[in-house]
């Protein structure tokens, strides 16, 4: 999975965007990308103390850091600072690797990641755009995504869902 987040700061001061994210069971963050001057930059991975020290050093220099650390089973804390003031934006992408939970010998399900806590608001009516591609037939439980034609031999689901729907117990994609 890849989840792209863009933070916009309407205040007149730099702000930190913080979010605790519940991952699918058994998942890990396997990639982290930050846009700097509209250019994608992949982050480095390291031990907890090493990356926290690097984050503090970068924050003190007021550069564009993003930090992701574990904060419990299947949970991560994402910190972004500084989100520039006066309508400034910061954009990051989390790459998430998750096991497919088998529900039978020939099928399985995958839950979406979702916000557990956050220090920012989403605009009223905000919807997440979701897209899933698979070499196997796939469907959603709850019917929030619609099947679309994919490249030869692929199956595609695409759609938009409310933030509350990400955390719903039926926010899964199933393959057969």
mmCIF file of C-alpha atoms in Angstrom:
data_model
loop_
_atom_site.group_PDB
_atom_site.id
_atom_site.type_symbol
_atom_site.label_atom_id
_atom_site.label_comp_id
_atom_site.label_asym_id
_atom_site.label_seq_id
_atom_site.Cartn_x
_atom_site.Cartn_y
_atom_site.Cartn_z
ATOM 1 C CA UNK A 1 0.000 0.000 0.000
ATOM 2 C CA UNK A 2 1.022 3.593 -0.459
ATOM 3 C CA UNK A 3 -0.664 6.409 1.449
ATOM 4 C CA UNK A 4 0.094 9.979 0.385
ATOM 5 C CA UNK A 5 -0.656 12.682 2.950
ATOM 6 C CA UNK A 6 -0.516 16.411 2.253
ATOM 7 C CA UNK A 7 -0.687 18.819 5.180
ATOM 8 C CA UNK A 8 -1.702 22.462 4.745
ATOM 9 C CA UNK A 9 -1.021 25.017 7.483
ATOM 10 C CA UNK A 10 -3.425 27.976 7.522
ATOM 11 C CA UNK A 11 -1.888 29.566 10.643
ATOM 12 C CA UNK A 12 0.778 32.270 10.668
ATOM 13 C CA UNK A 13 3.284 30.035 12.506
ATOM 14 C CA UNK A 14 5.113 26.863 11.572
ATOM 15 C CA UNK A 15 3.285 23.790 12.852
ATOM 16 C CA UNK A 16 4.030 20.140 13.381
ATOM 17 C CA UNK A 17 1.613 17.601 11.884
ATOM 18 C CA UNK A 18 1.380 14.493 14.070
ATOM 19 C CA UNK A 19 -0.704 11.402 13.509
ATOM 20 C CA UNK A 20 -0.917 7.993 15.066
ATOM 21 C CA UNK A 21 -1.859 5.487 12.373
ATOM 22 C CA UNK A 22 -3.228 1.999 12.877
ATOM 23 C CA UNK A 23 -1.719 -0.308 10.272
ATOM 24 C CA UNK A 24 -3.255 -3.498 8.910
ATOM 25 C CA UNK A 25 -2.465 -6.437 11.236
ATOM 26 C CA UNK A 26 1.190 -7.477 10.895
ATOM 27 C CA UNK A 27 2.057 -4.535 8.605
ATOM 28 C CA UNK A 28 5.192 -2.379 8.654
ATOM 29 C CA UNK A 29 6.159 0.946 7.101
ATOM 30 C CA UNK A 30 8.610 -0.154 4.421
ATOM 31 C CA UNK A 31 9.095 3.142 2.588
ATOM 32 C CA UNK A 32 8.863 6.828 3.412
ATOM 33 C CA UNK A 33 8.957 9.651 0.880
ATOM 34 C CA UNK A 34 9.041 13.406 1.494
ATOM 35 C CA UNK A 35 8.584 16.059 -1.184
ATOM 36 C CA UNK A 36 11.213 18.821 -0.939
ATOM 37 C CA UNK A 37 10.871 21.649 -3.495
ATOM 38 C CA UNK A 38 8.363 19.470 -5.417
ATOM 39 C CA UNK A 39 10.921 16.661 -5.688
ATOM 40 C CA UNK A 40 10.393 13.234 -4.124
ATOM 41 C CA UNK A 41 13.090 12.169 -1.646
ATOM 42 C CA UNK A 42 13.152 8.732 -0.018
ATOM 43 C CA UNK A 43 13.926 8.651 3.691
ATOM 44 C CA UNK A 44 16.599 6.599 5.407
ATOM 45 C CA UNK A 45 15.718 3.926 7.969
ATOM 46 C CA UNK A 46 17.478 3.388 11.282
ATOM 47 C CA UNK A 47 17.049 2.419 14.910
ATOM 48 C CA UNK A 48 14.658 4.409 17.126
ATOM 49 C CA UNK A 49 17.306 6.472 18.954
ATOM 50 C CA UNK A 50 19.241 7.107 15.742
ATOM 51 C CA UNK A 51 16.252 8.465 13.809
ATOM 52 C CA UNK A 52 14.923 10.492 16.767
ATOM 53 C CA UNK A 53 18.328 12.184 17.104
ATOM 54 C CA UNK A 54 18.416 12.892 13.363
ATOM 55 C CA UNK A 55 14.845 14.291 13.483
ATOM 56 C CA UNK A 56 15.725 16.658 16.372
ATOM 57 C CA UNK A 57 18.834 17.899 14.526
ATOM 58 C CA UNK A 58 16.849 18.575 11.355
ATOM 59 C CA UNK A 59 14.017 20.286 13.280
ATOM 60 C CA UNK A 60 16.551 22.596 14.987
ATOM 61 C CA UNK A 61 17.852 23.586 11.530
ATOM 62 C CA UNK A 62 14.222 24.113 10.361
ATOM 63 C CA UNK A 63 14.626 21.776 7.396
ATOM 64 C CA UNK A 64 11.934 19.435 6.014
ATOM 65 C CA UNK A 65 11.938 16.316 8.183
ATOM 66 C CA UNK A 66 9.460 13.541 8.612
ATOM 67 C CA UNK A 67 9.795 10.885 11.289
ATOM 68 C CA UNK A 68 7.921 7.575 11.554
ATOM 69 C CA UNK A 69 8.328 5.459 14.691
ATOM 70 C CA UNK A 70 6.460 2.493 16.085
ATOM 71 C CA UNK A 71 4.115 3.262 18.981
ATOM 72 C CA UNK A 72 2.505 -0.075 19.763
ATOM 73 C CA UNK A 73 1.396 -3.205 17.961
ATOM 74 C CA UNK A 74 0.386 -2.353 14.374
ATOM 75 C CA UNK A 75 0.707 1.390 15.087
ATOM 76 C CA UNK A 76 3.098 4.119 13.989
ATOM 77 C CA UNK A 77 3.536 7.773 14.896
ATOM 78 C CA UNK A 78 4.144 10.143 11.962
ATOM 79 C CA UNK A 79 5.670 13.565 12.744
ATOM 80 C CA UNK A 80 6.229 16.294 10.131
ATOM 81 C CA UNK A 81 7.885 19.634 10.935
ATOM 82 C CA UNK A 82 7.822 22.359 9.876
ATOM 83 C CA UNK A 83 4.607 22.606 7.897
ATOM 84 C CA UNK A 84 5.144 26.135 6.520
ATOM 85 C CA UNK A 85 2.755 28.922 7.629
ATOM 86 C CA UNK A 86 0.252 30.952 5.604
ATOM 87 C CA UNK A 87 -1.140 28.111 3.509
ATOM 88 C CA UNK A 88 2.173 26.249 3.210
ATOM 89 C CA UNK A 89 2.104 22.529 2.495
ATOM 90 C CA UNK A 90 4.126 19.437 3.330
ATOM 91 C CA UNK A 91 3.610 16.178 1.446
ATOM 92 C CA UNK A 92 4.708 12.682 2.492
ATOM 93 C CA UNK A 93 4.009 9.157 1.302
ATOM 94 C CA UNK A 94 4.075 6.059 3.484
ATOM 95 C CA UNK A 95 4.807 2.723 1.837
ATOM 96 C CA UNK A 96 3.154 -0.008 3.895
ATOM 97 C CA UNK A 97 3.850 -3.711 3.489
ATOM 98 C CA UNK A 98 1.129 -5.912 4.940
ATOM 99 C CA UNK A 99 0.391 -9.631 4.925
ATOM 100 C CA UNK A 100 -2.786 -10.734 3.244
ATOM 101 C CA UNK A 101 -4.940 -12.383 5.945
ATOM 102 C CA UNK A 102 -6.267 -15.655 4.552
ATOM 103 C CA UNK A 103 -9.971 -16.226 5.143
ATOM 104 C CA UNK A 104 -9.968 -19.524 3.230
ATOM 105 C CA UNK A 105 -7.485 -21.582 1.233
ATOM 106 C CA UNK A 106 -8.197 -19.492 -1.890
ATOM 107 C CA UNK A 107 -9.095 -16.034 -0.532
ATOM 108 C CA UNK A 108 -7.998 -13.371 1.900
ATOM 109 C CA UNK A 109 -8.619 -9.823 3.114
ATOM 110 C CA UNK A 110 -6.624 -6.667 3.763
ATOM 111 C CA UNK A 111 -7.664 -3.802 6.073
ATOM 112 C CA UNK A 112 -6.833 -0.201 5.193
ATOM 113 C CA UNK A 113 -4.585 1.813 7.497
ATOM 114 C CA UNK A 114 -6.425 4.563 9.385
ATOM 115 C CA UNK A 115 -5.851 7.493 11.728
ATOM 116 C CA UNK A 116 -6.094 6.594 15.412
ATOM 117 C CA UNK A 117 -5.156 10.082 16.650
ATOM 118 C CA UNK A 118 -4.127 13.272 14.893
ATOM 119 C CA UNK A 119 -3.472 16.927 15.723
ATOM 120 C CA UNK A 120 -5.044 18.256 12.515
ATOM 121 C CA UNK A 121 -8.515 18.388 11.051
ATOM 122 C CA UNK A 122 -9.799 17.227 7.711
ATOM 123 C CA UNK A 123 -12.102 19.524 5.734
ATOM 124 C CA UNK A 124 -15.787 18.708 6.040
ATOM 125 C CA UNK A 125 -16.792 16.231 3.358
ATOM 126 C CA UNK A 126 -13.147 15.197 2.763
ATOM 127 C CA UNK A 127 -12.777 11.867 1.000
ATOM 128 C CA UNK A 128 -9.766 9.599 0.617
ATOM 129 C CA UNK A 129 -9.064 8.455 -2.944
ATOM 130 C CA UNK A 130 -8.272 4.749 -3.011
ATOM 131 C CA UNK A 131 -6.891 2.578 -5.775
ATOM 132 C CA UNK A 132 -6.004 -1.108 -5.662
ATOM 133 C CA UNK A 133 -4.519 -3.222 -8.445
ATOM 134 C CA UNK A 134 -4.060 -6.994 -8.319
ATOM 135 C CA UNK A 135 -3.191 -9.889 -10.575
ATOM 136 C CA UNK A 136 -6.035 -11.790 -8.848
ATOM 137 C CA UNK A 137 -9.758 -10.901 -8.860
ATOM 138 C CA UNK A 138 -10.534 -8.478 -5.985
ATOM 139 C CA UNK A 139 -13.604 -6.919 -4.409
ATOM 140 C CA UNK A 140 -14.419 -4.685 -1.458
ATOM 141 C CA UNK A 141 -16.578 -5.543 1.482
ATOM 142 C CA UNK A 142 -19.107 -2.749 1.860
ATOM 143 C CA UNK A 143 -19.047 -1.831 -1.839
ATOM 144 C CA UNK A 144 -17.168 1.472 -1.435
ATOM 145 C CA UNK A 145 -14.826 0.819 -4.378
ATOM 146 C CA UNK A 146 -15.886 0.014 -7.927
ATOM 147 C CA UNK A 147 -14.207 -2.351 -10.373
ATOM 148 C CA UNK A 148 -12.530 -0.751 -13.399
ATOM 149 C CA UNK A 149 -10.774 -2.229 -16.393
ATOM 150 C CA UNK A 150 -7.060 -2.666 -15.705
ATOM 151 C CA UNK A 151 -4.035 -3.421 -17.815
ATOM 152 C CA UNK A 152 -4.052 -6.838 -19.425
ATOM 153 C CA UNK A 153 -4.271 -9.440 -16.687
ATOM 154 C CA UNK A 154 -4.949 -7.022 -13.813
ATOM 155 C CA UNK A 155 -7.969 -6.255 -11.691
ATOM 156 C CA UNK A 156 -8.536 -2.695 -10.425
ATOM 157 C CA UNK A 157 -10.734 -1.170 -7.735
ATOM 158 C CA UNK A 158 -11.024 2.605 -7.382
ATOM 159 C CA UNK A 159 -13.154 4.995 -5.385
ATOM 160 C CA UNK A 160 -13.439 7.568 -2.656
ATOM 161 C CA UNK A 161 -14.439 7.022 0.948
ATOM 162 C CA UNK A 162 -14.999 9.190 4.002
ATOM 163 C CA UNK A 163 -12.325 9.220 6.710
ATOM 164 C CA UNK A 164 -14.676 7.451 9.151
ATOM 165 C CA UNK A 165 -15.077 4.623 6.611
ATOM 166 C CA UNK A 166 -11.306 3.920 6.722
ATOM 167 C CA UNK A 167 -11.605 2.961 10.380
ATOM 168 C CA UNK A 168 -14.799 0.932 9.931
ATOM 169 C CA UNK A 169 -14.493 -2.803 10.590
ATOM 170 C CA UNK A 170 -15.568 -3.589 7.007
ATOM 171 C CA UNK A 171 -12.958 -1.464 5.220
ATOM 172 C CA UNK A 172 -11.309 -4.436 3.565
ATOM 173 C CA UNK A 173 -10.312 -5.587 0.108
ATOM 174 C CA UNK A 174 -10.668 -9.302 -0.618
ATOM 175 C CA UNK A 175 -9.078 -11.450 -3.301
ATOM 176 C CA UNK A 176 -10.176 -14.853 -4.570
#
